Coordinates of C-alpha atoms and ligand atoms in Angstrom, one line a residue:
M27 CA -22.2 2.9 -12.7
P28 CA -21.6 3.7 -9.1
I29 CA -18.3 5.3 -7.9
R30 CA -15.8 2.7 -6.8
V31 CA -15.2 3.1 -3.0
G32 CA -14.1 -0.3 -1.8
N33 CA -12.6 -2.9 -4.1
K34 CA -9.7 -2.4 -6.4
A35 CA -10.5 0.0 -9.3
D36 CA -10.2 -1.6 -12.7
G37 CA -11.4 -1.0 -16.3
D38 CA -12.9 2.5 -16.7
D39 CA -12.7 3.1 -12.9
F40 CA -8.9 3.1 -12.9
F41 CA -7.5 6.5 -13.3
D42 CA -4.0 7.9 -13.9
R43 CA -0.9 6.4 -12.2
T44 CA 0.8 6.9 -15.6
A45 CA 4.1 8.2 -14.2
E46 CA 4.2 5.5 -11.6
R47 CA 3.6 2.8 -14.2
E48 CA 6.4 4.1 -16.3
D49 CA 8.7 4.2 -13.3
L50 CA 7.8 0.7 -12.2
W51 CA 8.5 -0.8 -15.7
R52 CA 11.8 1.0 -15.7
Y53 CA 12.7 -0.3 -12.2
L54 CA 11.7 -3.8 -13.2
A55 CA 14.3 -3.9 -15.9
G56 CA 17.0 -4.2 -13.3
N57 CA 15.3 -4.9 -10.0
H58 CA 12.8 -6.6 -7.9
V59 CA 10.4 -4.2 -6.2
V60 CA 8.7 -3.7 -2.9
L61 CA 5.6 -1.6 -3.6
S62 CA 4.7 0.1 -0.4
G63 CA 2.0 2.8 0.3
A64 CA -0.6 3.8 2.8
R65 CA -3.8 1.8 3.2
R66 CA -6.3 2.2 0.4
L67 CA -4.0 4.2 -1.8
G68 CA -4.5 1.9 -4.8
K69 CA -1.7 -0.7 -4.6
T70 CA -3.9 -3.6 -5.6
S71 CA -5.4 -1.5 -8.4
L72 CA -2.0 -0.6 -9.7
L73 CA -0.8 -4.2 -9.6
Q74 CA -3.8 -5.3 -11.5
R75 CA -3.1 -2.7 -14.2
L76 CA 0.5 -3.7 -14.4
A77 CA -0.6 -7.3 -14.9
E78 CA -2.9 -6.2 -17.7
E79 CA -0.2 -4.2 -19.6
A80 CA 2.7 -6.7 -18.9
A81 CA 2.3 -8.6 -22.2
E82 CA 2.9 -5.6 -24.4
R83 CA 6.1 -4.9 -22.4
G84 CA 7.4 -8.4 -23.0
W85 CA 6.5 -9.9 -19.6
Q86 CA 4.3 -12.8 -18.8
A87 CA 2.7 -11.7 -15.6
R88 CA 0.5 -13.2 -12.8
L89 CA -1.1 -11.3 -10.0
L90 CA -1.4 -13.5 -6.8
D91 CA -3.2 -12.6 -3.6
V92 CA -1.6 -14.6 -0.8
E93 CA -3.7 -13.2 2.0
G94 CA -5.5 -16.5 2.6
I95 CA -2.5 -18.7 3.4
D96 CA -0.1 -18.9 6.3
S97 CA 2.6 -21.5 5.4
A98 CA 5.7 -21.4 3.3
E99 CA 4.5 -24.6 1.6
A100 CA 1.2 -23.1 0.5
F101 CA 3.1 -20.0 -0.7
V102 CA 5.4 -22.1 -3.0
D103 CA 2.4 -24.0 -4.2
Q104 CA 0.5 -20.8 -5.1
L105 CA 3.5 -19.4 -7.0
A106 CA 3.9 -22.7 -8.9
R107 CA 0.2 -22.7 -9.9
A108 CA 0.4 -19.0 -11.0
F109 CA 3.4 -19.8 -13.1
D110 CA 1.7 -22.7 -14.7
E111 CA -1.3 -20.7 -15.5
A112 CA 0.8 -17.9 -16.9
T113 CA 2.7 -20.2 -19.2
L114 CA -0.5 -21.9 -20.3
S115 CA -2.2 -18.7 -21.3
G116 CA 0.9 -16.7 -22.5
G117 CA 3.0 -19.5 -24.0
R118 CA 6.5 -20.0 -22.9
R119 CA 8.7 -17.0 -23.6
S120 CA 12.4 -17.8 -23.3
V121 CA 15.1 -15.3 -22.7
G122 CA 14.9 -14.3 -26.4
A123 CA 13.4 -11.5 -28.3
A124 CA 11.1 -10.3 -25.6
V125 CA 13.7 -9.9 -22.9
T126 CA 16.1 -8.3 -25.3
R127 CA 13.4 -5.8 -26.1
V128 CA 12.6 -5.2 -22.5
F129 CA 16.2 -4.7 -21.5
A130 CA 17.6 -3.0 -24.6
S131 CA 15.3 0.0 -24.4
L132 CA 15.8 0.6 -20.7
R133 CA 18.5 2.0 -18.6
K134 CA 19.4 -0.4 -15.8
V135 CA 18.5 1.0 -12.4
D136 CA 20.3 -1.5 -10.3
V137 CA 20.2 -1.3 -6.5
R138 CA 21.0 -4.9 -6.0
V139 CA 23.6 -5.8 -3.4
P140 CA 25.8 -8.8 -4.0
G141 CA 24.6 -12.1 -2.6
G142 CA 27.8 -12.9 -0.9
A143 CA 28.2 -15.8 1.5
G144 CA 24.7 -15.3 2.8
V145 CA 23.1 -17.0 -0.3
G146 CA 24.9 -20.3 0.4
L147 CA 23.8 -20.3 4.0
E148 CA 20.3 -19.5 3.0
L149 CA 20.2 -22.5 0.7
Q150 CA 21.8 -24.8 3.3
A151 CA 19.0 -23.9 5.7
L152 CA 16.6 -25.0 3.0
A153 CA 17.8 -28.6 3.2
E154 CA 15.7 -29.1 6.3
T155 CA 12.4 -27.9 5.0
P156 CA 9.6 -30.2 3.6
W157 CA 8.9 -27.7 0.8
R158 CA 12.5 -27.7 -0.5
K159 CA 11.9 -29.9 -3.4
A160 CA 8.8 -28.0 -4.7
A161 CA 10.7 -24.7 -4.3
L162 CA 13.8 -25.7 -6.2
A163 CA 11.7 -27.4 -8.9
L164 CA 9.7 -24.2 -9.4
Q165 CA 12.9 -22.1 -9.5
E166 CA 14.3 -24.4 -12.1
R167 CA 11.1 -24.2 -14.2
V168 CA 11.0 -20.5 -14.1
S169 CA 14.6 -20.1 -14.9
G170 CA 15.1 -18.2 -18.1
Q171 CA 11.5 -17.1 -18.3
T172 CA 10.5 -13.4 -18.4
Q173 CA 8.0 -14.1 -15.7
L174 CA 6.6 -11.3 -13.5
F175 CA 5.2 -12.4 -10.1
L176 CA 3.0 -9.6 -8.7
I177 CA 2.4 -10.7 -5.1
D178 CA -0.3 -8.8 -3.3
E179 CA -0.8 -9.1 0.5
F180 CA 2.6 -10.6 0.9
S181 CA 3.0 -8.6 4.1
V182 CA -0.2 -9.9 5.6
F183 CA 0.8 -13.5 4.7
L184 CA 4.3 -13.0 6.2
D185 CA 2.9 -11.5 9.4
K186 CA 0.8 -14.6 9.9
L187 CA 3.6 -17.0 8.9
L188 CA 6.1 -15.4 11.3
A189 CA 3.6 -15.5 14.1
R190 CA 2.9 -19.2 13.4
D191 CA 6.4 -20.5 12.6
A192 CA 9.1 -17.9 12.7
L193 CA 11.8 -20.3 11.5
D194 CA 9.9 -21.3 8.5
G195 CA 9.2 -17.7 7.7
E196 CA 12.9 -16.9 7.9
R197 CA 13.7 -19.9 5.6
L198 CA 11.2 -18.7 3.1
L199 CA 12.6 -15.2 3.1
G200 CA 16.1 -16.7 2.7
W201 CA 15.1 -18.9 -0.2
L202 CA 13.4 -16.0 -2.0
R203 CA 16.4 -13.8 -1.5
A204 CA 18.7 -16.5 -2.8
W205 CA 16.4 -16.9 -5.8
R206 CA 16.4 -13.2 -6.5
Q207 CA 20.2 -13.1 -6.4
Q208 CA 20.5 -15.9 -8.9
A209 CA 22.9 -14.9 -11.7
G210 CA 21.2 -13.9 -15.0
L211 CA 17.7 -14.2 -13.6
A212 CA 15.0 -13.1 -16.1
C213 CA 12.0 -13.2 -13.8
R214 CA 11.0 -10.4 -11.5
F215 CA 9.0 -10.1 -8.3
V216 CA 6.9 -7.3 -7.0
F217 CA 5.9 -7.6 -3.3
S218 CA 3.0 -5.5 -1.9
G219 CA 0.4 -5.6 0.8
S220 CA -1.9 -3.6 2.9
I221 CA 0.3 -3.6 6.0
G222 CA 3.8 -2.1 5.7
L223 CA 6.4 -4.7 4.8
N224 CA 9.3 -2.6 5.9
A225 CA 8.0 -1.9 9.4
L226 CA 7.0 -5.6 9.8
L227 CA 10.5 -6.8 8.8
A228 CA 12.1 -4.2 11.1
R229 CA 10.0 -5.5 14.0
H230 CA 11.3 -9.0 13.4
H231 CA 14.9 -7.9 12.7
L232 CA 14.6 -9.2 9.2
S233 CA 15.2 -6.1 7.2
T234 CA 18.4 -7.5 5.6
R235 CA 16.3 -10.2 3.9
F236 CA 14.7 -7.6 1.6
N237 CA 17.5 -5.1 1.2
D238 CA 18.1 -6.3 -2.4
C239 CA 14.8 -5.0 -3.6
A240 CA 14.0 -1.5 -4.9
D241 CA 11.5 0.2 -2.6
F242 CA 8.8 1.9 -4.6
R243 CA 6.7 4.1 -2.5
L244 CA 3.3 4.9 -3.9
G245 CA 2.1 8.5 -3.3
P246 CA -1.2 10.3 -3.6
F247 CA -2.6 11.7 -6.9
K248 CA -1.2 15.0 -8.3
P249 CA -3.9 17.8 -8.2
A250 CA -4.4 17.7 -12.0
A251 CA -5.1 13.9 -12.0
A252 CA -7.4 14.2 -8.9
L253 CA -9.4 17.0 -10.6
A254 CA -9.6 15.1 -13.9
M255 CA -10.9 11.9 -12.1
L256 CA -13.5 13.9 -10.1
A257 CA -14.7 15.7 -13.1
E258 CA -15.1 12.5 -15.1
L259 CA -16.9 10.7 -12.3
A260 CA -19.3 13.6 -11.7
Q261 CA -20.0 13.7 -15.4
R262 CA -20.7 10.0 -15.5
E263 CA -23.2 10.5 -12.7
Q264 CA -24.7 13.4 -14.7
W265 CA -24.1 16.0 -12.1
P266 CA -22.9 19.4 -13.2
V267 CA -20.5 20.9 -10.7
A268 CA -20.4 24.5 -9.4
A269 CA -17.2 26.5 -10.1
D270 CA -14.4 25.7 -7.7
S271 CA -16.4 22.9 -6.0
L272 CA -14.0 20.1 -7.1
E273 CA -11.0 22.2 -6.0
H274 CA -12.8 22.7 -2.7
L275 CA -13.3 18.9 -2.4
C276 CA -9.5 18.4 -3.0
R277 CA -8.7 21.0 -0.3
R278 CA -10.9 19.3 2.2
V279 CA -9.4 15.9 1.6
G280 CA -5.9 17.4 1.9
W281 CA -4.0 14.4 0.8
L282 CA -5.1 13.3 -2.6
S283 CA -5.6 9.6 -2.1
P284 CA -8.0 8.4 -4.8
F285 CA -10.0 6.4 -2.2
Y286 CA -10.8 9.5 -0.1
L287 CA -11.5 11.6 -3.1
N288 CA -14.0 9.0 -4.4
L289 CA -15.5 8.6 -0.9
L290 CA -16.1 12.3 -0.5
L291 CA -17.4 12.7 -4.0
D292 CA -19.8 9.8 -3.5
G293 CA -21.0 11.3 -0.2
S294 CA -21.3 14.8 -1.8
L295 CA -23.4 13.5 -4.6
Q296 CA -25.6 11.7 -2.1
A297 CA -26.0 15.0 -0.1
A298 CA -26.8 16.9 -3.3
R299 CA -29.4 14.3 -4.3
E300 CA -31.1 14.6 -0.9
R301 CA -31.1 18.3 -1.1
L302 CA -32.8 18.1 -4.5
E303 CA -35.4 15.8 -3.2
E304 CA -36.3 18.2 -0.4
D305 CA -36.5 21.1 -2.6
R306 CA -37.5 20.2 -6.1
T307 CA -37.0 23.8 -7.4
A308 CA -33.3 23.7 -6.4
Q309 CA -30.8 23.6 -9.3
R310 CA -29.2 20.2 -10.1
L311 CA -25.6 21.3 -9.2
L312 CA -23.0 19.9 -6.9
T313 CA -22.0 22.7 -4.5
T314 CA -19.3 23.3 -1.9
D315 CA -22.1 23.1 0.7
D316 CA -22.9 19.5 -0.4
I317 CA -19.2 18.7 0.0
D318 CA -19.0 20.2 3.5
A319 CA -22.1 18.3 4.5
A320 CA -20.7 15.0 3.2
Y321 CA -17.4 15.6 5.0
D322 CA -19.2 16.1 8.4
R323 CA -21.3 13.0 7.7
L324 CA -18.2 10.9 6.9
L325 CA -16.6 11.9 10.2
A326 CA -19.7 11.1 12.1
N327 CA -19.6 7.6 10.7
R328 CA -17.2 6.2 13.3
S329 CA -16.9 2.7 11.7
R330 CA -15.4 4.2 8.5
F331 CA -12.1 5.0 10.3
F332 CA -12.2 2.7 13.2
H333 CA -10.0 0.1 11.6
W334 CA -7.1 2.6 11.6
F335 CA -7.3 2.5 15.4
Q336 CA -8.1 -1.1 15.7
R337 CA -5.1 -2.1 13.6
L338 CA -2.7 -0.5 16.1
A339 CA -4.5 -2.0 19.1
R340 CA -4.2 -5.4 17.5
E341 CA -0.6 -5.2 16.3
L342 CA 1.3 -3.3 19.0
Q343 CA 2.2 -4.5 22.4
E344 CA 2.3 -2.4 25.6
P345 CA 4.0 0.0 26.3
Q346 CA 4.6 0.8 22.6
L347 CA 0.8 0.9 22.0
S348 CA 0.1 3.6 24.6
F349 CA 3.2 5.5 23.4
T350 CA 2.0 5.4 19.7
L351 CA -1.5 6.4 20.6
A352 CA -0.2 9.3 22.7
L353 CA 1.9 10.3 19.8
L354 CA -1.0 10.3 17.4
A355 CA -3.2 12.2 19.8
A356 CA -0.5 14.9 20.2
V357 CA -0.2 15.3 16.4
A358 CA -3.9 15.3 15.9
R359 CA -4.3 18.2 18.4
G360 CA -1.6 20.3 16.8
E361 CA -3.0 22.7 14.1
N362 CA -0.1 22.5 11.6
G363 CA 1.8 19.4 12.7
L364 CA 4.7 19.3 15.2
S365 CA 8.4 19.2 14.9
R366 CA 10.2 16.1 16.1
R367 CA 11.5 18.0 19.1
Q368 CA 8.0 19.3 20.1
L369 CA 6.6 15.8 19.7
A370 CA 9.4 14.3 21.9
T371 CA 8.7 16.9 24.6
R372 CA 5.0 16.1 24.6
L373 CA 5.8 12.4 25.1
T374 CA 8.0 12.9 28.1
R375 CA 5.4 11.7 30.5
H376 CA 5.0 8.4 28.5
E377 CA 8.8 7.7 28.4
P378 CA 10.9 9.9 30.7
D379 CA 14.2 8.4 29.5
P380 CA 15.3 10.5 26.5
D381 CA 17.2 7.7 24.7
R382 CA 14.5 5.2 25.1
R383 CA 12.0 7.9 24.1
A384 CA 14.0 8.6 20.9
E385 CA 14.0 4.9 20.1
R386 CA 10.3 4.5 20.7
L387 CA 9.6 7.5 18.5
D388 CA 11.7 6.1 15.7
E389 CA 9.9 2.7 15.8
A390 CA 6.5 4.3 16.0
L391 CA 7.1 6.7 13.2
L392 CA 8.4 4.0 10.9
L393 CA 5.1 2.2 11.2
L394 CA 2.9 5.3 11.1
E395 CA 4.6 6.7 8.1
E396 CA 4.7 3.5 6.1
D397 CA 1.0 2.8 6.7
G398 CA 0.0 6.4 5.9
Y399 CA -1.1 7.7 9.3
L400 CA 1.5 10.4 9.4
D401 CA 3.9 12.2 7.1
A402 CA 7.2 13.2 8.6
G403 CA 8.8 15.9 6.5
E404 CA 9.6 19.2 8.0
T405 CA 6.8 18.7 10.4
I406 CA 5.1 15.6 11.5
H407 CA 1.4 15.7 10.5
F408 CA -1.6 13.7 9.3
P409 CA -1.5 14.0 5.5
S410 CA -5.2 13.0 5.4
F411 CA -7.4 15.8 6.9
L412 CA -10.2 13.3 7.2
L413 CA -8.1 10.9 9.3
R414 CA -6.8 13.8 11.4
D415 CA -10.2 15.2 12.1
Y416 CA -11.5 11.7 13.0
W417 CA -8.5 11.2 15.3
R418 CA -9.0 14.5 16.9
R419 CA -12.6 13.8 17.6
N420 CA -12.4 10.2 18.8
H421 CA -8.9 9.6 20.0
G422 CA -7.6 13.0 20.6
R423 CA -6.9 12.9 24.3
Ligands
ATP15 N1 -6.0 4.4 -9.9 C1 -7.1 4.5 -9.3 N2 -8.2 5.2 -10.0 C2 -9.3 5.4 -9.3 N3 -9.6 5.0 -8.1 C3 -8.6 4.4 -7.4 C4 -7.3 4.1 -8.0 N4 -6.6 3.5 -7.1 C5 -7.3 3.4 -6.0 N5 -8.5 3.9 -6.1 C6 -9.6 4.0 -5.1 O1 -9.1 3.4 -3.9 C7 -9.9 2.3 -3.5 C8 -8.9 1.2 -3.0 O2 -8.1 0.7 -4.0 P1 -7.1 -0.5 -3.8 O3 -7.9 -1.6 -3.2 O4 -6.4 -0.8 -5.0 O5 -6.1 0.0 -2.7 P2 -5.0 -0.7 -1.8 O6 -3.9 0.2 -1.6 O7 -4.7 -2.0 -2.4 O8 -5.8 -0.9 -0.4 P3 -5.4 -1.9 0.8 O9 -4.3 -1.1 1.5 O10 -6.6 -2.0 1.6 O11 -4.9 -3.2 0.2 C9 -10.6 1.9 -4.7 O12 -11.9 1.3 -4.4 C10 -10.9 3.2 -5.4 O13 -11.9 3.9 -4.8
MG16 MG1 -4.8 -4.0 -1.6

């Protein structure tokens, strides 16, 4: 079975995320959730796993991918169909035993803000939409059900909807918010997507429409989980590994995203296979040299990382685009990351006015952090060494 390096990981290919799943179930007792995380970090895989284990936790769950649609009407329709399928396959579960079980065992982690006057206004605005009836009918049908809607690519859908019909987009967000605020609601939503929802909302000045959800930020694997996954995968491929070689692989990747770990392992096994073909007397053993060879080869494959660049070019307008690219180039050139002050100084040429520069920097960092280009802790740096080295090589000036 080949190593999974593209689609969501499921079945035996899904590793770890144990603590994250526990946390998410705990959050869901009292909250709706925005699941954010860098590209390719495993959001879809995690949603899928949540959907699979929902029933034993007392939820009836449906995973929806809304990437393909761009209207509020289609969105409501897709939710309704998902709900019908869930009730057909799971049977209707009312706010009875299951919910009591879910809620009784869990401490409520409530970050909800009161709906206030906004909810009434949001529902008034709904009066003018053609999808109002379907929306309210769905809300009514779901009422009292321990339904869990896991909505993937919500940010991609919303981006398209806002571009096509901003007013309709705002109405949809308003209705969803009013629904989430409904008293005694038993259903829960998880929103996710491959572009950052928070930065998207901020760009459209719509952040308050989602401030009632708990933000759950997915991180990389812990070292032990990364090593366990690599060891298991190498063993499945029947490749013994030289001492310290998997640790070396983790060091080279830097940021333990399962995707990059899998990608580099896959490339390393390929390199090892080729080495063995050239020299039949060589030992069948994955070595640090194989890993280094695969790393260089990955970087040489420009198309592998090009979409990281392309995304910015597509999404940002000038002058913010040039500013953001200059920012990334400056960080890529720095050996150990830069402080915010160092970075601001390096960007003087691109925005001489200090206040405007600070604003541009905030806006750019919000997007770059949420989508996993950069980490902004004590220093601002690329968490992924692969991406940093790619950027240095191809967009570093
Ligand atoms: N829990 C996991 N166990 C093993 N591999 C994983 C796991 N999560 C992610 N991966 C790896 O990452 C790849 C991408 O996973 P997935 O599609 O779930 O990420 P994503 O965050 O949804 O990506 P995108 O941002 O493109 O939507 C998988 O093909 C697999 O190689
Ligand atoms: Mg995904």
